[in-house]
Amino acid sequence: MKVIVLGCGIIGTSSAWFLKKQGHDVTVIDRQPGPAQETSFANGCQISVSHAEPWANPSAPLKVLKWLGKEDAPLLFRPRAELLQWLWGLQFLRECTPARTANNIRQIVAISEYSRQTLRALRAETGIQYDCLTKGILHFYTDQKEFDNSLPAAKLMRDLGCPRESIAADEVVRREPALAGIRDKIVGGDYTDTDESGDVYQFTTGLADRARAAGVQFQFNTTITRLLTEGTGAAAKITGVEIIDAAGRHSVLKADAFVMAMGSHAQALLKPVGISLMIYPGKGYSATYRITRPELAPTVSLTDDGYKLVVSRLGDRLRVAGTCEINGYGRDLNTALCAAITRRTRELFPDACDYENPVYWTGLRPLTPSNVPYIGKTRFDNLFLNTGHGTLGWTMGAGSGRAIADIVSGLTPEVDFAFTGIARNQQKNLLQPA
Ligand SMILES: Cc1cc2nc3c(=O)[nH]c(=O)nc-3n(C[C@H](O)[C@H](O)[C@H](O)COP(=O)(O)OP(=O)(O)OC[C@H]3O[C@@H](n4cnc5c(N)ncnc54)[C@H](O)[C@@H]3O)c2cc1C
């Protein structure tokens, strides 16, 4: 079957890889000059199954209210005259009930764990080098109340098969000695040794290279402007995608099936064909520093709970990422936020990095209110979704690609997840703990 994948971030690239493995004739289209140039470029780089709690949880409404108008808030909702933003906000509130949060956590853990296992297998199969570290993720707390609140969440993760252990402050520093300088501020932590970190950009470009060698076609510098449809009701299908290529020429590309993997921009193409997804961009920041004293920089991937920052060591670089602004599609850098990230990183690891020459970046997380992505079918029987991976697209990426390839091929994915447009009783529950 000829399949066109729309978008070449981590999600589109892994979809293309697994579709090719299933024997399809695959083309990937992206407006950028290469793979992983947008949200999959410089994120926090954590493969974080252990922190699957979505931002929408029972404690969120109060926190979001408290943070309204606070420039350096970890999650900042900036109200706009935009219907989608308000509808998204209302649905976010709806997802904060204990029952919905618990169900969302189960979904996120299932696809994330499946994805972590898939990524490990892919790494072994392809040998892609991406500054991967399999030293776990250590989440540390500097506020007693937040640490106390984390204990039931950690237990829930353990109940779901994810080995997230709650640990005392001394144990936090024993696991990552680079935190010794702030030992007196740390009140506790949790540690999951099965979690990992690694450079999402290097991985995605490495996978795209191997996919190309296996016969996948990549068409870069090509903007997708429209989905073309024919028929109605059960007979409705997508006949092609309208594109503007690198030379500025309009044309239509035809295929038997189409996989939507355009992250935050999926909505713009789907809405005109009558598919409304609840995806809104959540702008996040990262800073990358050159490590000058390797012995003082962390090697375990970290989450600084108080500042909602994640820290990953990528070879001789330190990546620090965080913040989320719900405020449209702009990607401009707010210099105050950039400075706040550097200030905090310097406080944590004062002599580890060159803080004078940071590389700052912003990206748009494709956020669903629940943080559960759309993976599955649509009312067009040849249009498939793999989008809306929010805060965890790298974590869920490999597994989402594998699952959508199964769905496109008419197979049942080997993970118990609420796939879009597929009844749960037609799904398997085959996920095995690692
Ligand atoms: C600051 C920050 C930190 C993060 N940290 C982590 C982390 O530690 N762990 C984790 O798991 N996740 C993390 N994430 C989330 C993760 O980065 C995203 O979920 C993931 O990158 C989404 O991948 P994607 O392929 O769906 O989207 P993208 O990477 O954005 O890919 C979509 C592609 O579609 C293309 N496209 C869009 N519109 C068009 C068009 N009209 N025509 C042609 N092409 C088009 C774009 O060029 C792009 O290449 C973080 C995100 C941010 C912003």
Tab-separated table of C-alpha atoms and ligand atoms in Angstrom:
chain	number	residue	atom	x	y	z
A	1	MET	CA	0.000	0.000	0.000
A	2	LYS	CA	1.253	3.535	-0.690
A	3	VAL	CA	1.223	5.547	2.555
A	4	ILE	CA	2.016	9.243	3.012
A	5	VAL	CA	3.101	10.357	6.479
A	6	LEU	CA	2.392	14.038	7.138
A	7	GLY	CA	5.131	15.482	9.379
A	8	CYS	CA	8.683	14.359	10.153
A	9	GLY	CA	9.091	14.838	13.895
A	10	ILE	CA	9.725	11.880	16.201
A	11	ILE	CA	6.146	10.695	15.663
A	12	GLY	CA	6.103	10.859	11.850
A	13	THR	CA	9.573	9.336	11.569
A	14	SER	CA	8.833	6.380	13.819
A	15	SER	CA	5.494	5.861	12.028
A	16	ALA	CA	7.337	5.782	8.689
A	17	TRP	CA	9.921	3.332	10.006
A	18	PHE	CA	7.369	0.820	11.217
A	19	LEU	CA	5.134	1.263	8.163
A	20	LYS	CA	8.115	0.411	5.960
A	21	LYS	CA	8.822	-2.636	8.106
A	22	GLN	CA	5.282	-3.784	7.413
A	23	GLY	CA	6.066	-3.668	3.700
A	24	HIS	CA	4.372	-0.408	2.692
A	25	ASP	CA	5.614	2.089	0.135
A	26	VAL	CA	6.147	5.138	2.387
A	27	THR	CA	6.689	8.863	1.715
A	28	VAL	CA	7.183	11.420	4.499
A	29	ILE	CA	6.454	15.100	3.855
A	30	ASP	CA	7.655	18.014	5.965
A	31	ARG	CA	7.916	21.765	5.472
A	32	GLN	CA	11.328	21.874	7.136
A	33	PRO	CA	14.645	21.085	5.399
A	34	GLY	CA	15.180	17.909	7.472
A	35	PRO	CA	13.724	15.709	10.216
A	36	ALA	CA	12.970	16.893	13.774
A	37	GLN	CA	13.269	20.620	13.187
A	38	GLU	CA	10.249	21.676	15.253
A	39	THR	CA	9.094	20.302	18.631
A	40	SER	CA	11.295	17.204	18.360
A	41	PHE	CA	14.421	19.349	18.075
A	42	ALA	CA	15.645	20.348	21.555
A	43	ASN	CA	13.242	19.053	24.181
A	44	GLY	CA	13.994	17.766	27.696
A	45	CYS	CA	15.157	14.402	26.272
A	46	GLN	CA	13.647	12.274	29.032
A	47	ILE	CA	12.087	8.891	28.407
A	48	SER	CA	9.881	9.304	31.425
A	49	VAL	CA	7.355	6.550	31.985
A	50	SER	CA	7.451	7.179	35.727
A	51	HIS	CA	6.014	10.683	35.549
A	52	ALA	CA	2.926	9.951	33.552
A	53	GLU	CA	0.656	12.121	35.727
A	54	PRO	CA	-0.863	14.628	33.329
A	55	TRP	CA	-0.896	18.336	34.118
A	56	ALA	CA	-4.671	17.967	34.318
A	57	ASN	CA	-5.039	16.456	37.790
A	58	PRO	CA	-7.065	17.319	40.914
A	59	SER	CA	-4.476	19.820	42.188
A	60	ALA	CA	-4.148	21.664	38.859
A	61	PRO	CA	-7.108	24.118	38.874
A	62	LEU	CA	-5.933	25.848	42.055
A	63	LYS	CA	-2.324	25.957	40.889
A	64	VAL	CA	-3.213	27.351	37.465
A	65	LEU	CA	-5.296	30.077	39.132
A	66	LYS	CA	-2.421	30.906	41.485
A	67	TRP	CA	-0.019	31.133	38.556
A	68	LEU	CA	-2.277	33.341	36.374
A	69	GLY	CA	-0.280	36.422	35.325
A	70	LYS	CA	2.932	35.157	36.961
A	71	GLU	CA	5.555	35.484	34.243
A	72	ASP	CA	7.806	32.666	35.471
A	73	ALA	CA	4.995	30.206	36.315
A	74	PRO	CA	5.660	26.604	35.205
A	75	LEU	CA	2.220	26.509	33.537
A	76	LEU	CA	0.870	29.824	32.316
A	77	PHE	CA	-2.548	30.234	30.708
A	78	ARG	CA	-2.685	33.549	28.833
A	79	PRO	CA	-6.312	34.117	27.885
A	80	ARG	CA	-6.819	35.053	24.194
A	81	ALA	CA	-9.854	35.826	22.077
A	82	GLU	CA	-9.653	32.361	20.572
A	83	LEU	CA	-12.415	29.780	20.810
A	84	LEU	CA	-10.103	26.745	20.618
A	85	GLN	CA	-8.061	27.989	23.572
A	86	TRP	CA	-11.157	28.409	25.754
A	87	LEU	CA	-12.688	25.088	24.749
A	88	TRP	CA	-9.335	23.433	25.416
A	89	GLY	CA	-9.166	25.139	28.830
A	90	LEU	CA	-12.650	23.926	29.760
A	91	GLN	CA	-11.841	20.385	28.743
A	92	PHE	CA	-8.586	20.593	30.699
A	93	LEU	CA	-10.670	21.385	33.814
A	94	ARG	CA	-12.938	18.429	33.061
A	95	GLU	CA	-9.908	16.110	32.940
A	96	CYS	CA	-8.908	17.179	36.481
A	97	THR	CA	-11.414	14.940	38.307
A	98	PRO	CA	-9.814	12.033	40.208
A	99	ALA	CA	-11.543	9.410	38.042
A	100	ARG	CA	-10.518	10.953	34.715
A	101	THR	CA	-6.988	11.595	35.951
A	102	ALA	CA	-6.638	7.955	37.018
A	103	ASN	CA	-7.869	6.737	33.633
A	104	ASN	CA	-5.544	9.136	31.771
A	105	ILE	CA	-2.569	7.961	33.835
A	106	ARG	CA	-3.350	4.346	32.933
A	107	GLN	CA	-3.434	5.222	29.222
A	108	ILE	CA	-0.230	7.246	29.355
A	109	VAL	CA	1.668	4.593	31.317
A	110	ALA	CA	0.520	1.855	28.925
A	111	ILE	CA	1.653	3.582	25.726
A	112	SER	CA	4.807	4.987	27.367
A	113	GLU	CA	5.938	1.623	28.734
A	114	TYR	CA	5.225	-0.048	25.405
A	115	SER	CA	7.179	2.726	23.740
A	116	ARG	CA	10.157	2.380	26.053
A	117	GLN	CA	10.351	-1.315	25.257
A	118	THR	CA	10.017	-0.544	21.549
A	119	LEU	CA	12.764	2.099	21.752
A	120	ARG	CA	15.126	-0.368	23.441
A	121	ALA	CA	14.513	-2.925	20.714
A	122	LEU	CA	14.969	-0.274	18.020
A	123	ARG	CA	18.225	0.878	19.586
A	124	ALA	CA	19.544	-2.684	19.614
A	125	GLU	CA	18.390	-3.282	16.037
A	126	THR	CA	19.668	-0.048	14.457
A	127	GLY	CA	22.622	0.921	16.655
A	128	ILE	CA	21.605	4.609	16.468
A	129	GLN	CA	23.862	6.736	18.700
A	130	TYR	CA	21.977	9.533	20.456
A	131	ASP	CA	23.785	10.234	23.743
A	132	CYS	CA	21.482	7.758	25.410
A	133	LEU	CA	21.897	7.214	29.174
A	134	THR	CA	20.053	4.399	30.906
A	135	LYS	CA	20.659	5.664	34.434
A	136	GLY	CA	17.065	6.307	35.371
A	137	ILE	CA	15.221	9.518	36.230
A	138	LEU	CA	15.570	11.134	39.643
A	139	HIS	CA	12.853	13.602	40.622
A	140	PHE	CA	13.795	15.772	43.591
A	141	TYR	CA	11.586	17.944	45.779
A	142	THR	CA	12.413	21.070	47.738
A	143	ASP	CA	8.926	21.520	49.205
A	144	GLN	CA	7.737	19.097	51.889
A	145	LYS	CA	4.070	19.355	50.886
A	146	GLU	CA	4.848	18.560	47.242
A	147	PHE	CA	6.993	15.610	48.328
A	148	ASP	CA	4.203	14.318	50.596
A	149	ASN	CA	1.755	14.680	47.693
A	150	SER	CA	4.084	12.698	45.447
A	151	LEU	CA	3.939	9.592	47.648
A	152	PRO	CA	0.477	8.356	46.518
A	153	ALA	CA	1.408	9.145	42.887
A	154	ALA	CA	4.548	7.035	43.228
A	155	LYS	CA	2.504	4.198	44.727
A	156	LEU	CA	0.020	4.401	41.855
A	157	MET	CA	2.918	4.099	39.393
A	158	ARG	CA	4.225	1.042	41.241
A	159	ASP	CA	0.726	-0.473	41.129
A	160	LEU	CA	0.810	0.057	37.350
A	161	GLY	CA	4.117	-1.804	37.127
A	162	CYS	CA	6.455	1.195	36.974
A	163	PRO	CA	9.194	0.909	39.660
A	164	ARG	CA	9.131	4.498	40.977
A	165	GLU	CA	10.631	4.420	44.502
A	166	SER	CA	10.223	7.285	46.946
A	167	ILE	CA	13.555	8.053	48.605
A	168	ALA	CA	14.973	10.264	51.374
A	169	ALA	CA	17.050	13.372	50.714
A	170	ASP	CA	20.401	11.705	51.480
A	171	GLU	CA	19.567	8.942	49.056
A	172	VAL	CA	18.789	11.561	46.361
A	173	VAL	CA	22.318	12.937	46.692
A	174	ARG	CA	23.817	9.457	46.864
A	175	ARG	CA	22.163	8.662	43.516
A	176	GLU	CA	23.287	11.940	41.940
A	177	PRO	CA	26.267	13.473	43.761
A	178	ALA	CA	26.155	16.557	41.517
A	179	LEU	CA	23.194	17.667	43.702
A	180	ALA	CA	25.358	17.790	46.855
A	181	GLY	CA	25.519	21.608	46.748
A	182	ILE	CA	21.768	21.914	47.402
A	183	ARG	CA	21.454	18.957	49.825
A	184	ASP	CA	20.078	21.221	52.582
A	185	LYS	CA	17.180	22.330	50.326
A	186	ILE	CA	16.149	18.825	49.187
A	187	VAL	CA	13.392	17.158	51.239
A	188	GLY	CA	13.112	13.913	49.280
A	189	GLY	CA	12.770	12.427	45.859
A	190	ASP	CA	11.740	9.526	43.750
A	191	TYR	CA	13.796	7.428	41.453
A	192	THR	CA	12.898	5.127	38.582
A	193	ASP	CA	15.807	3.127	37.280
A	194	THR	CA	14.028	1.914	34.133
A	195	ASP	CA	13.640	5.474	32.797
A	196	GLU	CA	16.191	6.877	30.356
A	197	SER	CA	17.354	9.971	28.527
A	198	GLY	CA	18.836	10.706	25.123
A	199	ASP	CA	18.887	13.272	22.340
A	200	VAL	CA	15.561	13.146	20.498
A	201	TYR	CA	16.973	15.076	17.514
A	202	GLN	CA	19.915	12.713	17.026
A	203	PHE	CA	17.646	9.711	17.374
A	204	THR	CA	15.040	11.016	14.928
A	205	THR	CA	17.605	11.996	12.277
A	206	GLY	CA	19.374	8.631	12.762
A	207	LEU	CA	16.104	6.772	12.314
A	208	ALA	CA	15.218	8.865	9.247
A	209	ASP	CA	18.614	7.991	7.692
A	210	ARG	CA	18.001	4.308	8.241
A	211	ALA	CA	14.439	4.598	6.953
A	212	ARG	CA	15.755	6.290	3.788
A	213	ALA	CA	18.271	3.498	3.330
A	214	ALA	CA	15.392	1.031	3.676
A	215	GLY	CA	13.478	2.791	0.893
A	216	VAL	CA	11.324	5.448	2.605
A	217	GLN	CA	11.101	8.631	0.500
A	218	PHE	CA	11.443	11.990	2.272
A	219	GLN	CA	10.127	15.143	0.710
A	220	PHE	CA	11.421	18.128	2.720
A	221	ASN	CA	10.879	21.881	2.234
A	222	THR	CA	7.339	20.936	1.268
A	223	THR	CA	4.339	22.555	2.911
A	224	ILE	CA	1.097	20.635	3.094
A	225	THR	CA	-1.790	23.001	2.488
A	226	ARG	CA	-4.904	20.830	2.220
A	227	LEU	CA	-6.376	17.362	2.445
A	228	LEU	CA	-8.505	16.455	-0.574
A	229	THR	CA	-11.570	14.302	-0.005
A	230	GLU	CA	-14.243	12.473	-1.960
A	231	GLY	CA	-17.434	10.658	-1.046
A	232	THR	CA	-19.621	10.939	2.032
A	233	GLY	CA	-20.512	8.788	5.031
A	234	ALA	CA	-18.854	5.378	5.107
A	235	ALA	CA	-17.520	5.919	1.572
A	236	ALA	CA	-15.646	9.127	2.462
A	237	LYS	CA	-11.924	9.005	1.803
A	238	ILE	CA	-8.864	11.146	1.360
A	239	THR	CA	-7.740	11.210	-2.252
A	240	GLY	CA	-4.587	13.256	-1.885
A	241	VAL	CA	-2.687	16.067	-0.190
A	242	GLU	CA	-2.122	19.419	-1.785
A	243	ILE	CA	1.450	20.636	-1.340
A	244	ILE	CA	3.754	23.517	-2.198
A	245	ASP	CA	7.190	22.096	-2.921
A	246	ALA	CA	10.655	23.595	-2.440
A	247	ALA	CA	10.449	25.338	-5.833
A	248	GLY	CA	7.116	26.948	-4.908
A	249	ARG	CA	5.073	24.668	-7.182
A	250	HIS	CA	1.607	23.485	-6.137
A	251	SER	CA	0.761	19.848	-6.759
A	252	VAL	CA	-1.268	16.972	-5.350
A	253	LEU	CA	0.278	13.777	-3.969
A	254	LYS	CA	-1.894	10.679	-4.045
A	255	ALA	CA	-1.719	7.605	-1.806
A	256	ASP	CA	-3.840	4.769	-0.457
A	257	ALA	CA	-3.478	5.904	3.158
A	258	PHE	CA	-2.387	9.015	5.074
A	259	VAL	CA	-0.981	9.316	8.602
A	260	MET	CA	-1.372	12.699	10.272
A	261	ALA	CA	1.735	13.386	12.421
A	262	MET	CA	1.958	17.181	12.310
A	263	GLY	CA	1.977	17.718	16.088
A	264	SER	CA	0.500	21.084	17.094
A	265	HIS	CA	-0.379	21.854	13.458
A	266	ALA	CA	-2.538	18.801	12.769
A	267	GLN	CA	-5.684	20.713	13.614
A	268	ALA	CA	-5.183	23.249	10.792
A	269	LEU	CA	-5.513	20.553	8.115
A	270	LEU	CA	-8.088	18.380	9.827
A	271	LYS	CA	-10.651	21.026	10.729
A	272	PRO	CA	-11.552	21.853	7.088
A	273	VAL	CA	-12.366	18.171	6.475
A	274	GLY	CA	-14.626	18.065	9.525
A	275	ILE	CA	-12.322	16.481	12.121
A	276	SER	CA	-12.015	18.513	15.303
A	277	LEU	CA	-9.156	17.528	17.566
A	278	MET	CA	-8.623	19.140	20.921
A	279	ILE	CA	-4.933	19.996	20.484
A	280	TYR	CA	-3.516	23.308	21.619
A	281	PRO	CA	0.164	24.340	21.548
A	282	GLY	CA	1.968	24.512	24.896
A	283	LYS	CA	5.070	26.583	24.393
A	284	GLY	CA	8.085	25.277	26.304
A	285	TYR	CA	11.695	26.385	26.610
A	286	SER	CA	15.034	24.687	26.699
A	287	ALA	CA	18.572	25.826	27.317
A	288	THR	CA	21.636	23.835	26.279
A	289	TYR	CA	24.984	24.439	27.958
A	290	ARG	CA	28.451	23.165	27.134
A	291	ILE	CA	29.771	21.136	30.065
A	292	THR	CA	33.164	22.426	31.170
A	293	ARG	CA	33.678	20.286	34.320
A	294	PRO	CA	32.206	16.830	33.527
A	295	GLU	CA	32.752	15.566	37.067
A	296	LEU	CA	30.403	18.294	38.409
A	297	ALA	CA	27.566	17.756	35.935
A	298	PRO	CA	24.780	15.232	36.591
A	299	THR	CA	24.642	11.965	34.675
A	300	VAL	CA	21.291	10.820	36.020
A	301	SER	CA	18.410	12.599	34.266
A	302	LEU	CA	16.711	14.900	36.794
A	303	THR	CA	13.432	16.646	37.419
A	304	ASP	CA	13.562	19.689	39.664
A	305	ASP	CA	10.024	19.661	41.040
A	306	GLY	CA	10.033	23.166	42.521
A	307	TYR	CA	10.964	24.779	39.203
A	308	LYS	CA	9.340	22.112	36.973
A	309	LEU	CA	12.578	21.805	35.022
A	310	VAL	CA	14.047	18.625	33.583
A	311	VAL	CA	17.787	18.139	33.174
A	312	SER	CA	19.425	15.634	30.830
A	313	ARG	CA	23.070	15.088	30.122
A	314	LEU	CA	23.721	14.684	26.409
A	315	GLY	CA	27.398	13.794	26.074
A	316	ASP	CA	29.304	17.029	26.668
A	317	ARG	CA	26.111	19.134	26.793
A	318	LEU	CA	23.567	19.733	29.528
A	319	ARG	CA	19.957	20.215	28.388
A	320	VAL	CA	17.521	21.922	30.765
A	321	ALA	CA	13.877	22.281	29.740
A	322	GLY	CA	10.576	23.383	31.145
A	323	THR	CA	7.759	25.932	31.402
A	324	CYS	CA	4.519	25.843	29.470
A	325	GLU	CA	2.661	28.823	28.093
A	326	ILE	CA	-0.822	28.313	26.679
A	327	ASN	CA	-0.790	31.306	24.362
A	328	GLY	CA	-1.093	30.517	20.652
A	329	TYR	CA	1.436	29.385	18.064
A	330	GLY	CA	4.225	31.963	18.544
A	331	ARG	CA	7.691	30.605	19.311
A	332	ASP	CA	9.439	33.822	20.313
A	333	LEU	CA	11.918	33.642	23.209
A	334	ASN	CA	10.983	35.450	26.391
A	335	THR	CA	14.391	36.569	27.673
A	336	ALA	CA	13.209	36.723	31.308
A	337	LEU	CA	12.235	33.047	31.190
A	338	CYS	CA	15.531	32.107	29.527
A	339	ALA	CA	17.449	33.945	32.235
A	340	ALA	CA	15.393	32.218	34.945
A	341	ILE	CA	16.358	28.788	33.548
A	342	THR	CA	20.045	29.695	33.538
A	343	ARG	CA	19.831	31.180	37.025
A	344	ARG	CA	18.361	27.981	38.414
A	345	THR	CA	20.782	25.701	36.540
A	346	ARG	CA	23.741	27.722	37.789
A	347	GLU	CA	22.364	27.470	41.328
A	348	LEU	CA	22.162	23.670	40.994
A	349	PHE	CA	25.523	23.074	39.292
A	350	PRO	CA	27.513	26.307	39.730
A	351	ASP	CA	30.796	25.238	38.112
A	352	ALA	CA	29.700	22.491	35.744
A	353	CYS	CA	28.916	24.434	32.562
A	354	ASP	CA	29.674	27.448	30.435
A	355	TYR	CA	26.723	29.627	31.436
A	356	GLU	CA	27.837	32.577	29.330
A	357	ASN	CA	26.942	30.949	26.007
A	358	PRO	CA	23.629	29.129	26.424
A	359	VAL	CA	21.630	28.036	23.401
A	360	TYR	CA	17.962	28.790	24.004
A	361	TRP	CA	15.068	27.258	22.111
A	362	THR	CA	11.278	27.099	22.220
A	363	GLY	CA	8.957	24.406	20.942
A	364	LEU	CA	5.206	23.833	20.854
A	365	ARG	CA	4.024	20.744	22.693
A	366	PRO	CA	0.938	19.374	20.927
A	367	LEU	CA	-1.189	19.264	24.076
A	368	THR	CA	-4.467	17.454	24.468
A	369	PRO	CA	-6.308	18.408	27.673
A	370	SER	CA	-5.695	14.900	29.091
A	371	ASN	CA	-2.159	14.493	27.648
A	372	VAL	CA	-3.438	11.260	26.041
A	373	PRO	CA	-2.567	11.366	22.327
A	374	TYR	CA	-4.832	10.620	19.374
A	375	ILE	CA	-3.552	7.407	17.811
A	376	GLY	CA	-5.902	5.535	15.513
A	377	LYS	CA	-8.637	5.894	12.917
A	378	THR	CA	-10.882	8.692	11.690
A	379	ARG	CA	-14.194	8.774	9.844
A	380	PHE	CA	-12.181	8.608	6.599
A	381	ASP	CA	-11.143	4.992	6.391
A	382	ASN	CA	-7.754	5.856	4.854
A	383	LEU	CA	-6.832	8.728	7.212
A	384	PHE	CA	-5.064	7.849	10.475
A	385	LEU	CA	-4.014	9.972	13.444
A	386	ASN	CA	-0.753	9.959	15.366
A	387	THR	CA	-0.674	13.310	17.076
A	388	GLY	CA	-1.265	15.185	20.340
A	389	HIS	CA	1.592	13.639	22.332
A	390	GLY	CA	1.916	16.741	24.494
A	391	THR	CA	4.546	16.641	27.197
A	392	LEU	CA	5.669	13.077	26.414
A	393	GLY	CA	6.104	12.730	22.647
A	394	TRP	CA	9.674	11.438	22.910
A	395	THR	CA	8.652	8.963	25.610
A	396	MET	CA	5.684	7.704	23.575
A	397	GLY	CA	7.240	8.138	20.128
A	398	ALA	CA	8.603	4.732	19.166
A	399	GLY	CA	5.575	2.864	20.512
A	400	SER	CA	3.117	5.245	18.839
A	401	GLY	CA	4.860	4.689	15.498
A	402	ARG	CA	4.711	0.943	15.909
A	403	ALA	CA	1.060	1.009	16.979
A	404	ILE	CA	-0.113	3.178	14.076
A	405	ALA	CA	1.737	0.974	11.582
A	406	ASP	CA	-0.216	-1.989	12.965
A	407	ILE	CA	-3.501	-0.099	12.714
A	408	VAL	CA	-2.844	1.052	9.119
A	409	SER	CA	-1.982	-2.559	8.226
A	410	GLY	CA	-5.231	-3.846	9.738
A	411	LEU	CA	-3.443	-5.487	12.677
A	412	THR	CA	-4.155	-5.121	16.392
A	413	PRO	CA	-1.454	-3.192	18.310
A	414	GLU	CA	0.120	-5.126	21.171
A	415	VAL	CA	-0.736	-2.580	23.824
A	416	ASP	CA	-3.897	-1.950	25.794
A	417	PHE	CA	-4.623	1.677	24.919
A	418	ALA	CA	-7.738	3.657	24.023
A	419	PHE	CA	-6.956	4.006	20.320
A	420	THR	CA	-9.062	6.615	18.554
A	421	GLY	CA	-11.919	5.123	16.541
A	422	ILE	CA	-11.293	1.529	17.670
A	423	ALA	CA	-13.544	-0.258	20.195
A	424	ARG	CA	-11.635	-1.391	23.293
A	425	ASN	CA	-12.964	-4.956	22.985
A	426	GLN	CA	-11.175	-5.257	19.648
A	427	GLN	CA	-7.851	-4.600	21.348
A	428	LYS	CA	-5.391	-6.881	23.064
A	429	ASN	CA	-3.854	-6.583	26.475
A	430	LEU	CA	-0.395	-7.921	25.803
A	431	LEU	CA	1.806	-5.342	27.483
A	432	GLN	CA	4.417	-7.140	29.554
A	433	PRO	CA	6.393	-5.319	32.237
A	434	ALA	CA	10.043	-4.999	31.172
B	1	LIG	C1	10.402	22.363	26.257
B	1	LIG	C2	9.919	20.968	25.926
B	1	LIG	C3	10.430	19.882	26.644
B	1	LIG	C4	9.982	18.592	26.348
B	1	LIG	N1	10.553	17.545	27.018
B	1	LIG	C5	10.164	16.281	26.737
B	1	LIG	C6	10.778	15.172	27.402
B	1	LIG	O1	11.707	15.318	28.206
B	1	LIG	N2	10.302	13.926	27.131
B	1	LIG	C7	9.282	13.720	26.256
B	1	LIG	O2	8.872	12.584	26.079
B	1	LIG	N3	8.708	14.748	25.548
B	1	LIG	C8	9.134	16.018	25.790
B	1	LIG	N4	8.547	17.065	25.113
B	1	LIG	C9	7.436	16.802	24.190
B	1	LIG	C10	7.925	16.338	22.816
B	1	LIG	O3	9.003	17.140	22.392
B	1	LIG	C11	6.781	16.414	21.809
B	1	LIG	O4	5.656	15.737	22.308
B	1	LIG	C12	7.177	15.760	20.486
B	1	LIG	O5	8.357	16.342	19.989
B	1	LIG	C13	6.060	15.899	19.448
B	1	LIG	O6	6.511	15.272	18.274
B	1	LIG	P1	5.683	15.372	16.926
B	1	LIG	O7	6.426	14.557	15.934
B	1	LIG	O8	4.252	15.081	17.186
B	1	LIG	O9	5.722	16.926	16.550
B	1	LIG	P2	6.865	17.754	15.802
B	1	LIG	O10	8.202	17.329	16.221
B	1	LIG	O11	6.517	19.193	15.954
B	1	LIG	O12	6.681	17.305	14.300
B	1	LIG	C14	5.619	17.786	13.481
B	1	LIG	C15	6.189	18.040	12.103
B	1	LIG	O13	5.134	18.466	11.246
B	1	LIG	C16	5.665	19.420	10.354
B	1	LIG	N5	4.580	20.252	9.855
B	1	LIG	C17	3.688	20.969	10.561
B	1	LIG	N6	2.838	21.596	9.733
B	1	LIG	C18	3.204	21.275	8.467
B	1	LIG	C19	2.695	21.593	7.182
B	1	LIG	N7	1.628	22.376	7.000
B	1	LIG	N8	3.316	21.076	6.102
B	1	LIG	C20	4.400	20.258	6.242
B	1	LIG	N9	4.915	19.925	7.431
B	1	LIG	C21	4.313	20.402	8.543
B	1	LIG	C22	6.659	20.206	11.205
B	1	LIG	O14	7.642	20.827	10.384
B	1	LIG	C23	7.244	19.146	12.115
B	1	LIG	O15	8.464	18.625	11.636
B	1	LIG	C24	8.983	18.378	25.356
B	1	LIG	C25	8.509	19.464	24.616
B	1	LIG	C26	8.975	20.747	24.884
B	1	LIG	C27	8.457	21.885	24.063
